[in-house]
Coordinates of C-alpha atoms in Angstrom, one line a residue:
Chain A
M8 CA 8.8 20.4 -0.9
K9 CA 10.1 18.7 -4.0
A10 CA 11.4 15.7 -2.0
I11 CA 8.2 15.3 -0.1
S12 CA 6.1 15.6 -3.3
S13 CA 8.3 13.1 -5.1
V14 CA 8.0 10.5 -2.3
L15 CA 4.2 11.0 -2.1
V16 CA 3.8 10.6 -5.8
R17 CA 5.8 7.3 -5.8
V18 CA 4.1 5.8 -2.8
I19 CA 0.5 6.9 -3.6
V20 CA 0.1 7.8 -7.3
K21 CA 2.5 5.4 -9.0
E22 CA 1.4 2.5 -6.8
F23 CA -2.3 3.3 -7.6
Y24 CA -1.7 3.1 -11.4
K25 CA 0.5 0.0 -11.1
E26 CA -2.1 -1.8 -8.9
N27 CA -4.9 -1.0 -11.3
T28 CA -3.2 -1.9 -14.5
G29 CA -5.8 -4.5 -15.2
F30 CA -8.6 -2.0 -14.6
F31 CA -7.1 0.6 -16.9
L32 CA -6.4 -2.2 -19.5
V33 CA -10.1 -3.0 -19.6
V34 CA -11.3 0.6 -19.5
L35 CA -8.9 1.5 -22.4
G36 CA -9.8 -1.6 -24.3
L37 CA -13.6 -1.0 -23.9
G38 CA -13.5 2.8 -24.1
F39 CA -11.0 3.3 -26.9
G40 CA -11.1 -0.1 -28.6
F41 CA -14.7 -0.4 -29.4
L42 CA -15.4 3.3 -29.5
K43 CA -13.3 5.4 -31.9
T44 CA -12.6 9.2 -31.6
P45 CA -15.6 10.3 -33.8
Q46 CA -17.9 8.2 -31.6
H47 CA -16.4 9.9 -28.5
M48 CA -17.1 13.3 -30.1
D49 CA -20.6 12.2 -31.0
I50 CA -21.3 11.2 -27.4
A51 CA -19.7 14.4 -26.0
S52 CA -21.8 16.5 -28.4
A53 CA -25.0 14.7 -27.5
L54 CA -24.4 15.2 -23.8
A55 CA -23.5 18.9 -24.3
F56 CA -27.0 19.5 -25.7
R57 CA -28.7 17.5 -22.9
P58 CA -26.6 18.3 -19.8
I59 CA -28.9 16.3 -17.5
Y60 CA -27.2 13.2 -19.0
Y61 CA -23.9 14.4 -17.6
L62 CA -25.2 12.6 -14.5
V63 CA -24.1 9.3 -16.1
P64 CA -20.4 10.1 -16.6
L65 CA -20.4 12.0 -13.3
G66 CA -21.7 8.9 -11.5
L67 CA -18.9 6.9 -13.1
W68 CA -16.4 9.5 -12.1
V69 CA -17.6 9.5 -8.5
L70 CA -17.2 5.7 -8.4
Y71 CA -13.6 6.1 -9.8
T72 CA -12.9 8.8 -7.1
I73 CA -14.2 6.4 -4.4
K74 CA -11.8 3.8 -5.8
T75 CA -8.8 6.2 -5.4
L76 CA -9.9 7.0 -1.9
N77 CA -10.3 3.3 -1.0
F78 CA -6.9 2.6 -2.4
F79 CA -5.3 5.3 -0.2
Y80 CA -7.3 4.1 2.9
R81 CA -5.7 0.7 2.5
V82 CA -2.2 1.9 1.6
K83 CA -2.1 4.2 4.6
R84 CA -2.7 1.2 6.9
L85 CA 0.3 -0.8 5.5
P86 CA 3.0 -0.9 8.2
E87 CA 5.7 0.4 5.9
N88 CA 3.7 3.5 5.2
W89 CA 3.6 4.8 8.8
F90 CA 5.8 7.7 7.7
L91 CA 3.1 9.2 5.5
T92 CA 1.4 10.6 8.7
E93 CA 4.5 12.7 9.2
V94 CA 3.5 15.2 6.5
I95 CA 1.3 16.7 9.1
G96 CA 4.6 18.4 10.1
L97 CA 4.2 20.6 7.0
P98 CA 2.3 23.9 7.5
N99 CA -1.2 23.8 6.0
K100 CA -0.4 26.4 3.3
G101 CA 2.2 23.9 1.9
L102 CA 0.4 20.7 2.7
K103 CA -3.1 21.4 1.3
P104 CA -2.0 22.3 -2.3
L105 CA 0.3 19.3 -2.2
V106 CA -2.6 17.0 -1.3
V107 CA -4.8 18.6 -4.1
Y108 CA -1.9 17.9 -6.5
I109 CA -1.7 14.2 -5.5
Q110 CA -5.5 13.9 -5.8
F111 CA -5.3 15.6 -9.2
L112 CA -2.8 13.0 -10.4
L113 CA -5.0 10.2 -9.1
L114 CA -8.0 11.6 -10.9
F115 CA -6.1 12.5 -14.1
P116 CA -7.9 10.0 -16.4
I117 CA -11.3 11.4 -15.6
L118 CA -10.2 15.0 -15.5
G119 CA -8.5 14.6 -18.9
Y120 CA -11.7 13.1 -20.4
S121 CA -13.7 15.9 -18.8
I122 CA -11.5 18.5 -20.4
F123 CA -12.2 16.9 -23.8
M124 CA -15.9 17.0 -23.1
T125 CA -15.7 20.7 -22.0
V126 CA -13.8 21.6 -25.2
I127 CA -16.5 20.0 -27.3
A128 CA -19.2 21.8 -25.3
F129 CA -17.4 25.1 -25.8
Q130 CA -17.0 24.4 -29.5
L131 CA -20.8 23.8 -29.8
G132 CA -21.5 27.0 -27.9
Q133 CA -23.0 25.1 -25.0
I134 CA -21.5 27.4 -22.3
N135 CA -23.8 26.2 -19.5
S136 CA -22.8 22.6 -20.2
A137 CA -19.1 23.5 -20.1
I138 CA -19.6 25.4 -16.8
I139 CA -21.4 22.4 -15.4
L140 CA -18.5 20.1 -16.3
I141 CA -15.8 22.5 -15.0
T142 CA -17.7 23.1 -11.7
S143 CA -18.5 19.4 -11.1
N144 CA -15.0 18.3 -11.7
L145 CA -13.4 21.0 -9.6
L146 CA -15.9 20.1 -6.8
L147 CA -15.0 16.4 -7.2
L148 CA -11.3 17.2 -7.0
M149 CA -11.7 19.5 -3.9
I150 CA -14.0 17.1 -2.0
A151 CA -11.7 14.1 -2.8
G152 CA -8.7 16.2 -1.9
Y153 CA -10.3 17.0 1.4
F154 CA -10.9 13.3 2.2
L155 CA -7.4 12.5 1.1
F156 CA -6.0 15.2 3.4
L157 CA -8.0 13.8 6.4
Q158 CA -6.8 10.3 5.7
L159 CA -3.2 11.4 5.2
V160 CA -2.8 13.3 8.5
K161 CA -4.8 11.0 10.6
P162 CA -2.8 8.6 12.8
V163 CA -3.9 5.0 12.2
D164 CA -3.2 1.5 13.4
P165 CA -2.9 -1.3 10.8
S166 CA -6.0 -3.4 11.7
I167 CA -8.9 -5.3 10.4
S168 CA -12.5 -5.3 11.4
K169 CA -13.4 -7.8 14.1
R170 CA -16.4 -9.2 12.2
L171 CA -14.1 -9.9 9.1
S172 CA -11.5 -11.4 11.4
N173 CA -13.9 -13.9 13.0
W174 CA -15.1 -14.9 9.5
I175 CA -11.5 -15.4 8.2
R176 CA -10.7 -17.7 11.1
L177 CA -13.1 -20.3 9.5
I178 CA -10.9 -20.6 6.4
P179 CA -8.4 -23.5 6.5
R180 CA -4.7 -22.7 7.1
Q181 CA -3.0 -25.0 4.6
Y182 CA -0.4 -23.5 2.2
P183 CA -2.8 -22.8 -0.7
F184 CA -5.1 -20.8 1.7
L185 CA -2.3 -18.7 3.2
F186 CA -2.4 -16.1 0.4
V187 CA -6.2 -16.0 0.6
H188 CA -5.8 -15.1 4.3
H189 CA -3.3 -12.5 3.5
L190 CA -5.6 -10.9 0.9
L191 CA -8.5 -10.9 3.3
H192 CA -6.5 -9.4 6.1
R193 CA -4.5 -6.8 4.2
H194 CA -6.2 -6.2 0.9
S195 CA -9.9 -6.9 1.6
I196 CA -11.2 -3.8 -0.1
S197 CA -9.0 -4.3 -3.2
L198 CA -10.1 -7.9 -3.3
V199 CA -13.8 -7.1 -3.2
L200 CA -13.5 -4.3 -5.8
T201 CA -11.4 -6.5 -8.1
K202 CA -13.9 -9.4 -7.9
L203 CA -16.8 -7.1 -8.4
F204 CA -15.2 -5.5 -11.5
S205 CA -14.2 -8.9 -12.8
A206 CA -17.7 -10.3 -12.3
A207 CA -19.1 -7.3 -14.2
V208 CA -16.8 -8.0 -17.2
I209 CA -18.0 -11.7 -17.2
L210 CA -21.6 -10.6 -17.0
G211 CA -21.0 -8.2 -19.9
A212 CA -19.3 -10.9 -22.0
T213 CA -22.2 -13.3 -21.2
A214 CA -24.7 -10.6 -22.3
I215 CA -22.9 -10.2 -25.6
F216 CA -22.7 -14.0 -26.0
N217 CA -26.4 -14.4 -25.3
V218 CA -27.3 -11.9 -28.0
E219 CA -25.2 -13.7 -30.5
G220 CA -25.7 -17.2 -29.1
I221 CA -23.1 -19.3 -30.9
D222 CA -19.6 -17.9 -30.6
F223 CA -17.9 -19.0 -27.4
R224 CA -15.0 -16.7 -28.1
Y225 CA -17.0 -13.8 -26.4
L226 CA -17.1 -15.8 -23.2
A227 CA -13.4 -16.7 -23.5
L228 CA -12.4 -13.1 -24.1
G229 CA -14.5 -12.0 -21.1
I230 CA -12.6 -14.5 -18.9
L231 CA -9.3 -13.4 -20.4
I232 CA -10.0 -9.8 -19.5
S233 CA -11.1 -10.9 -16.1
S234 CA -7.6 -12.6 -15.7
A235 CA -6.0 -9.2 -16.6
I236 CA -8.1 -7.6 -13.8
N237 CA -6.9 -10.2 -11.4
A238 CA -3.2 -10.0 -12.6
N239 CA -2.1 -7.9 -9.6
F240 CA -2.8 -10.8 -7.3
S241 CA -0.2 -12.9 -9.1
F242 CA 2.4 -10.2 -8.3
R243 CA 1.2 -9.9 -4.7
Y244 CA 1.4 -13.7 -4.3
Y245 CA 5.0 -13.6 -5.5
E246 CA 5.8 -10.8 -3.1
F247 CA 4.0 -12.7 -0.3
E248 CA 5.9 -15.9 -0.9
G249 CA 9.2 -13.9 -0.9
S250 CA 8.4 -12.3 2.5
A251 CA 5.9 -14.1 4.7
L252 CA 6.4 -17.6 3.3
K253 CA 10.2 -17.6 3.4
L254 CA 10.0 -20.4 5.9
Y255 CA 8.6 -22.8 3.3
R256 CA 11.6 -22.5 1.1
N257 CA 13.6 -24.6 3.5
L258 CA 11.1 -27.4 3.6
P259 CA 11.6 -30.5 1.4
H260 CA 8.9 -29.5 -1.2
S261 CA 9.7 -30.0 -4.9
R262 CA 9.1 -27.1 -7.3
I263 CA 6.3 -29.1 -8.9
K264 CA 4.6 -29.5 -5.5
I265 CA 4.8 -25.8 -4.9
F266 CA 3.5 -25.3 -8.4
A267 CA 0.5 -27.5 -7.6
K268 CA -0.2 -25.6 -4.4
N269 CA 0.1 -22.2 -6.2
S270 CA -2.4 -23.5 -8.8
V271 CA -4.9 -24.6 -6.0
T272 CA -4.6 -21.0 -4.6
Y273 CA -5.6 -19.6 -8.0
L274 CA -8.5 -22.0 -8.3
I275 CA -9.7 -20.8 -4.9
L276 CA -9.3 -17.2 -5.9
S277 CA -11.3 -17.8 -9.1
L278 CA -14.3 -19.2 -7.2
P279 CA -16.3 -15.9 -7.3
E280 CA -15.8 -15.6 -11.1
F281 CA -16.7 -19.3 -11.5
L282 CA -19.9 -18.8 -9.6
V283 CA -20.9 -15.8 -11.8
F284 CA -19.8 -17.5 -15.0
F285 CA -21.4 -20.9 -14.5
G286 CA -24.5 -19.4 -12.7
N287 CA -25.2 -17.4 -15.8
N288 CA -24.4 -19.9 -18.5
W289 CA -24.8 -23.5 -17.4
S290 CA -28.4 -23.8 -18.5
T291 CA -27.8 -22.4 -22.0
S292 CA -24.4 -23.8 -22.9
D293 CA -22.4 -27.0 -23.1
I294 CA -20.8 -27.6 -19.7
L295 CA -17.6 -29.0 -21.1
N296 CA -17.0 -25.8 -23.2
L297 CA -17.8 -23.7 -20.2
F298 CA -15.5 -25.7 -18.0
Q299 CA -12.6 -25.1 -20.5
I300 CA -13.3 -21.4 -20.8
A301 CA -13.6 -20.9 -17.0
L302 CA -10.1 -22.5 -16.5
I303 CA -8.5 -19.7 -18.5
L304 CA -8.7 -17.5 -15.4
P305 CA -6.7 -19.7 -13.0
V306 CA -4.3 -21.0 -15.7
V307 CA -3.4 -17.5 -16.9
S308 CA -2.9 -16.4 -13.3
V309 CA -0.6 -19.3 -12.7
L310 CA 1.4 -18.4 -15.8
H311 CA 1.7 -14.8 -14.6
H312 CA 2.9 -16.1 -11.2
M313 CA 5.5 -18.4 -12.7
V314 CA 6.8 -15.7 -15.1
V315 CA 7.1 -13.3 -12.2
K316 CA 9.0 -15.9 -10.1
N317 CA 11.5 -16.4 -12.9
I318 CA 12.0 -12.9 -14.3
R319 CA 11.4 -11.1 -11.0
P320 CA 10.3 -7.8 -12.7
N321 CA 9.5 -4.6 -10.8
Q322 CA 5.8 -3.8 -10.7
E323 CA 6.0 -1.4 -13.7
D324 CA 7.6 -4.1 -16.0
Y325 CA 5.1 -6.6 -14.7
A326 CA 2.2 -4.3 -15.8
K327 CA 3.7 -4.0 -19.3
Y328 CA 4.1 -7.8 -19.4
V329 CA 0.5 -8.4 -18.4
F330 CA -0.7 -5.9 -21.0
F331 CA 1.2 -7.6 -23.9
A332 CA 0.5 -11.1 -22.7
T333 CA -3.3 -10.3 -22.5
A334 CA -3.2 -8.6 -25.9
F335 CA -1.4 -11.6 -27.4
L336 CA -3.8 -14.1 -25.9
F337 CA -6.7 -11.9 -27.0
F338 CA -5.7 -12.4 -30.7
V339 CA -5.0 -16.1 -30.1
I340 CA -8.5 -16.6 -28.9
L341 CA -9.9 -14.4 -31.8
G342 CA -8.0 -16.7 -34.1
Y343 CA -10.2 -19.7 -33.3
V344 CA -7.5 -21.6 -31.4
P345 CA -9.3 -24.4 -29.4
V346 CA -9.5 -23.4 -25.7
Y347 CA -8.1 -26.8 -24.5
I348 CA -5.0 -26.4 -26.8
L349 CA -4.5 -22.9 -25.3
L350 CA -4.9 -24.2 -21.7
I351 CA -2.5 -27.1 -22.3
T352 CA 0.1 -24.8 -23.9
L353 CA -0.2 -22.3 -21.0
L354 CA 0.1 -25.0 -18.4
V355 CA 3.1 -26.5 -20.1
M356 CA 4.8 -23.1 -20.2
S357 CA 3.9 -22.5 -16.5
L358 CA 5.4 -25.9 -15.6
A359 CA 8.5 -25.2 -17.6
F360 CA 8.9 -21.9 -15.7
A361 CA 8.2 -23.6 -12.4
H362 CA 10.9 -26.2 -13.1
R363 CA 13.6 -23.7 -14.0
K364 CA 16.5 -23.2 -11.6
N365 CA 16.0 -19.4 -11.6
N366 CA 12.8 -20.0 -9.7
R367 CA 12.9 -18.9 -6.0
E368 CA 12.1 -22.4 -4.8
Chain B
M19 CA 8.6 19.1 29.2
L20 CA 6.5 16.3 27.7
N21 CA 3.2 16.0 29.5
I22 CA 0.7 13.1 29.2
Q23 CA -2.8 13.5 30.6
N24 CA -5.7 10.9 30.7
F25 CA -3.9 8.8 28.2
K26 CA -5.6 5.6 27.0
K27 CA -4.7 3.3 24.2
A28 CA -6.8 0.2 23.3
Y29 CA -7.1 -2.0 20.2
G30 CA -10.8 -2.6 20.0
S31 CA -12.0 -3.7 23.5
Q32 CA -8.4 -4.7 24.5
L33 CA -6.9 -2.1 26.8
I34 CA -3.1 -1.7 26.1
L35 CA -2.1 1.2 28.2
E36 CA -3.7 3.7 30.6
I37 CA -1.7 6.6 32.0
P38 CA -3.7 9.1 34.1
S39 CA -0.8 11.6 34.3
L40 CA 2.9 11.6 33.5
S41 CA 5.5 14.2 32.8
F42 CA 8.9 13.7 31.3
S43 CA 11.2 16.5 32.3
E44 CA 14.3 17.4 30.2
G45 CA 17.0 14.7 30.3
I46 CA 17.5 11.1 29.4
H47 CA 14.7 8.7 30.2
W48 CA 15.0 4.9 30.1
V49 CA 11.7 3.0 29.6
K50 CA 11.9 -0.7 30.4
G51 CA 9.3 -3.4 30.1
K52 CA 8.7 -7.0 29.0
N53 CA 8.0 -7.8 25.4
G54 CA 4.4 -6.8 24.5
S55 CA 4.1 -4.6 27.6
G56 CA 3.2 -1.6 25.4
K57 CA 6.4 0.4 25.2
S58 CA 6.4 0.7 21.4
T59 CA 2.7 1.4 21.4
L60 CA 3.3 4.3 23.8
F61 CA 6.1 5.6 21.6
N62 CA 4.0 5.4 18.4
C63 CA 1.3 7.4 20.2
L64 CA 3.8 10.0 21.4
A65 CA 5.2 10.3 17.9
G66 CA 1.7 10.9 16.6
I67 CA 1.6 7.9 14.2
S68 CA -0.9 5.9 16.3
P69 CA -4.3 7.1 17.6
F70 CA -5.1 7.3 21.3
E71 CA -7.4 9.0 23.8
G72 CA -6.1 11.8 26.0
K73 CA -3.8 14.8 25.8
V74 CA -0.1 14.9 25.0
E75 CA 1.8 18.2 25.1
L76 CA 5.4 19.1 24.4
N77 CA 6.7 22.4 25.6
G78 CA 3.1 23.6 25.6
Y79 CA 2.4 22.4 22.1
S80 CA -0.5 20.0 21.8
L81 CA 0.0 17.0 19.5
S82 CA -3.6 17.1 18.4
K83 CA -4.0 20.9 18.1
Q84 CA -0.5 22.1 17.1
P85 CA 1.0 19.1 15.3
V86 CA 3.3 21.2 13.1
S87 CA 5.1 22.7 16.1
Y88 CA 4.9 19.4 18.1
K89 CA 6.4 17.4 15.2
R90 CA 9.3 19.8 14.7
L91 CA 10.3 19.3 18.3
L92 CA 10.0 15.5 18.5
N93 CA 11.7 12.8 16.4
Y94 CA 11.3 9.1 16.6
S95 CA 13.1 5.9 15.5
Q96 CA 11.1 2.7 15.6
S97 CA 12.4 -0.6 17.0
E98 CA 12.0 -2.4 13.8
P99 CA 11.7 0.3 11.1
T100 CA 9.9 -0.5 7.8
F101 CA 9.7 1.6 4.7
P102 CA 8.4 1.0 1.2
E103 CA 11.1 -1.2 -0.4
F104 CA 11.3 0.8 -3.6
L105 CA 12.3 4.1 -1.9
T106 CA 16.0 4.7 -1.4
G107 CA 17.6 5.8 1.9
N108 CA 18.3 9.2 0.3
D109 CA 14.6 9.6 -0.7
L110 CA 13.6 9.1 2.9
I111 CA 16.3 11.3 4.3
S112 CA 15.3 14.1 1.9
Y113 CA 11.6 13.6 2.8
F114 CA 12.2 13.7 6.6
G115 CA 14.9 16.4 6.1
Q116 CA 12.5 18.8 4.5
L117 CA 9.8 18.0 7.1
K118 CA 12.2 18.5 10.0
G119 CA 14.2 21.4 8.6
A120 CA 17.5 19.6 8.3
T121 CA 20.4 21.3 6.5
P122 CA 22.5 19.4 3.8
A123 CA 25.5 19.7 6.1
Q124 CA 23.7 18.0 8.9
V125 CA 22.6 15.2 6.6
T126 CA 26.2 14.6 5.4
E127 CA 27.5 14.7 9.0
L128 CA 24.9 12.2 10.3
S129 CA 25.4 9.9 7.3
Q130 CA 29.1 9.8 7.9
Q131 CA 28.7 9.3 11.7
L132 CA 26.4 6.3 11.2
S133 CA 28.2 5.1 8.0
I134 CA 25.2 4.9 5.7
E135 CA 26.7 6.8 2.7
S136 CA 27.8 3.6 1.0
F137 CA 24.2 2.3 0.6
S138 CA 21.9 5.2 1.1
N139 CA 21.4 5.5 -2.7
Q140 CA 20.0 1.9 -2.9
P141 CA 16.3 0.9 -2.5
V142 CA 15.6 0.0 1.1
G143 CA 14.3 -3.4 -0.1
N144 CA 18.0 -4.3 -0.4
Y145 CA 18.9 -3.3 3.1
S146 CA 19.7 -5.7 6.0
S147 CA 18.0 -5.0 9.3
G148 CA 21.1 -3.3 10.6
M149 CA 21.2 -1.0 7.6
L150 CA 17.5 -0.1 8.0
K151 CA 18.1 0.6 11.7
K152 CA 21.0 3.0 10.9
L153 CA 18.8 4.8 8.3
S154 CA 16.0 5.1 10.9
L155 CA 18.5 6.5 13.4
V156 CA 19.8 9.1 10.9
I157 CA 16.2 10.2 10.3
A158 CA 15.6 10.5 14.1
F159 CA 18.5 12.9 14.4
L160 CA 17.5 15.2 11.5
G161 CA 16.5 18.8 12.2
N162 CA 16.5 20.6 15.5
A163 CA 14.3 18.3 17.6
S164 CA 14.5 18.9 21.4
W165 CA 13.1 15.4 22.1
I166 CA 14.1 12.2 20.4
I167 CA 12.4 8.9 21.1
L168 CA 14.6 5.8 20.3
D169 CA 12.9 2.4 20.5
E170 CA 15.4 -0.3 21.0
P171 CA 18.2 1.8 19.4
L172 CA 21.0 -0.7 19.8
I173 CA 19.4 -3.9 18.4
T174 CA 20.9 -5.1 15.0
L175 CA 23.6 -2.5 15.1
D176 CA 27.3 -3.5 14.8
K177 CA 29.8 -2.5 17.5
E178 CA 31.0 0.6 15.7
A179 CA 27.5 1.9 15.0
Q180 CA 26.5 1.3 18.6
E181 CA 29.5 3.4 19.8
A182 CA 28.7 6.1 17.2
L183 CA 25.1 6.2 18.4
L184 CA 26.0 6.5 22.1
N185 CA 28.4 9.3 21.2
L186 CA 25.6 11.0 19.2
I187 CA 23.2 10.7 22.2
A188 CA 25.9 12.1 24.6
D189 CA 26.7 14.9 22.2
K190 CA 23.0 15.9 21.7
S191 CA 22.3 15.5 25.3
K192 CA 24.9 18.2 26.1
K193 CA 23.1 20.4 23.7
E194 CA 19.9 20.0 25.8
V195 CA 18.2 17.5 23.6
S196 CA 16.1 15.1 25.7
F197 CA 15.8 11.4 25.0
I198 CA 13.3 8.7 25.7
L199 CA 14.9 5.3 25.2
A200 CA 13.5 1.8 25.4
T201 CA 16.1 -0.9 25.4
H202 CA 16.7 -4.4 26.9
Q203 CA 20.4 -3.7 26.8
D204 CA 22.3 -1.8 29.5
F205 CA 23.2 1.3 27.5
E206 CA 24.5 3.3 30.4
N207 CA 28.3 4.0 30.4
Q208 CA 30.7 6.8 31.1
L209 CA 29.2 8.8 28.3
I210 CA 25.5 8.7 29.1
E211 CA 23.4 8.0 32.1
A212 CA 19.6 7.9 32.5
D213 CA 18.1 10.6 34.7
H214 CA 15.0 8.6 35.2
T215 CA 13.9 5.0 34.6
Y216 CA 10.4 3.7 34.1
E217 CA 8.7 0.4 33.7
V218 CA 5.7 -0.2 31.5
K219 CA 3.8 -2.9 33.4
D220 CA 0.2 -4.1 33.9
Q221 CA -1.2 -1.6 31.4
G222 CA 0.4 1.3 33.2
I223 CA 3.8 3.0 33.7
I224 CA 5.8 3.2 37.0
R225 CA 8.4 6.0 37.4
D226 CA 11.9 5.8 39.0
L227 CA 12.4 2.2 39.7

């Protein structure tokens, strides 16, 4: 059982956390950066006395659980993961606890926080609140585990919906669009969730900026966090170029030309964020400032891409790199460095990486 | 005996294969067919990794109702095997070994026969197509399956590995293991001979050409 469990953990759990590095970066940043431990204890205490408000964290936990199930739904349909279905060969008494264990690891962040809230409720003598928390989390784990089990043992064909397929056909097929096609075909759910989450962060940053009204750094930080959320696409693009776009390596394209094409791809991928960003700020802010800030997203994505092409890290090292690069840029922006200087510096660095011999092209 | 009843496989509205009734008796079966005729699709369905309509039974065990018993009896090697590139060959052998009830001695013997020991500790992302094929074949022979489906087993294999594989098939066949093979190459020689041949054609299957 140990070998089966080890493979499932690496294919499902580790890949989930790697893919959602940007998401966890933002959640940790917002949840434990702005709020300190005493504030978490205050919130947990307040909720313990009014258990009806547990519906708020529970709603967020349900959304997170749906995210884990969506992830698995997509991963199961990847051609290389056909072998996951084979676990149906395990007797149910071995398979079901294993699936619950996998789901437990996927839900670990919310279950961990829930244990913290339960301990607080117990300390305050709010036994009913503690029981509500324990029951609701166990229920969430079991229901999610059941759906995971159904997905795991169900034979599936790698496929996309016909409606989506018809719509994708309208998108041009030039080089910069090929990765967009790939994302829409193979990672559509992840793409939509990432863009929704990224848009939510931009809206949050806009709301904070509107309250304060002067400091553009709030918008820049929002776009920077949005680039961290989108960072997994840079890694995927690198993998996609190394597998599906091998053919282009033999064509007489200079590294700079490929760099330009990659950059266009990231501009296309940034369109949803651009729409949200300009749509909410164009009437109240200087358009030139907004334009500079918006470009942080594609420029940082291009930098990530070029770094990956040169260093060729595994996904785990890439997650660490994104974390530290984002943290560094966060403090650079906080330090009142003009955005255009930052953009030029990042572009020059990206070009330097693109021009290096170590680059795949 | 492998029985197929009212089998139907379609992708959306596109019918791929329809088999009202077909039985594979014990022995070696050679399934032929043009590229895209549906051979691999049929094998994916028989192996339980692709959904279909209808009933498939192996020695009385239904694929949909008794998958644990069914899967123990049937092993499968894909024509172009793919695995997550970060897993090593040994990870996958241990995974399938536990599922199929293989012994460590059997794993060692198969690894030696198909010469995969030198690279099985490396991630499969570093493998050539021939190395991947060998790994997939080792996996297909793990445990005590009474039926083994091999889709294009000879492609991308070197001469030595092809001979080793044909010897393995001949050896297993003597121990009453049945095979369903799909290949464009003529695999028949003094060691093995197909008992029945089939052709997948026009969304159906024709027996004994």
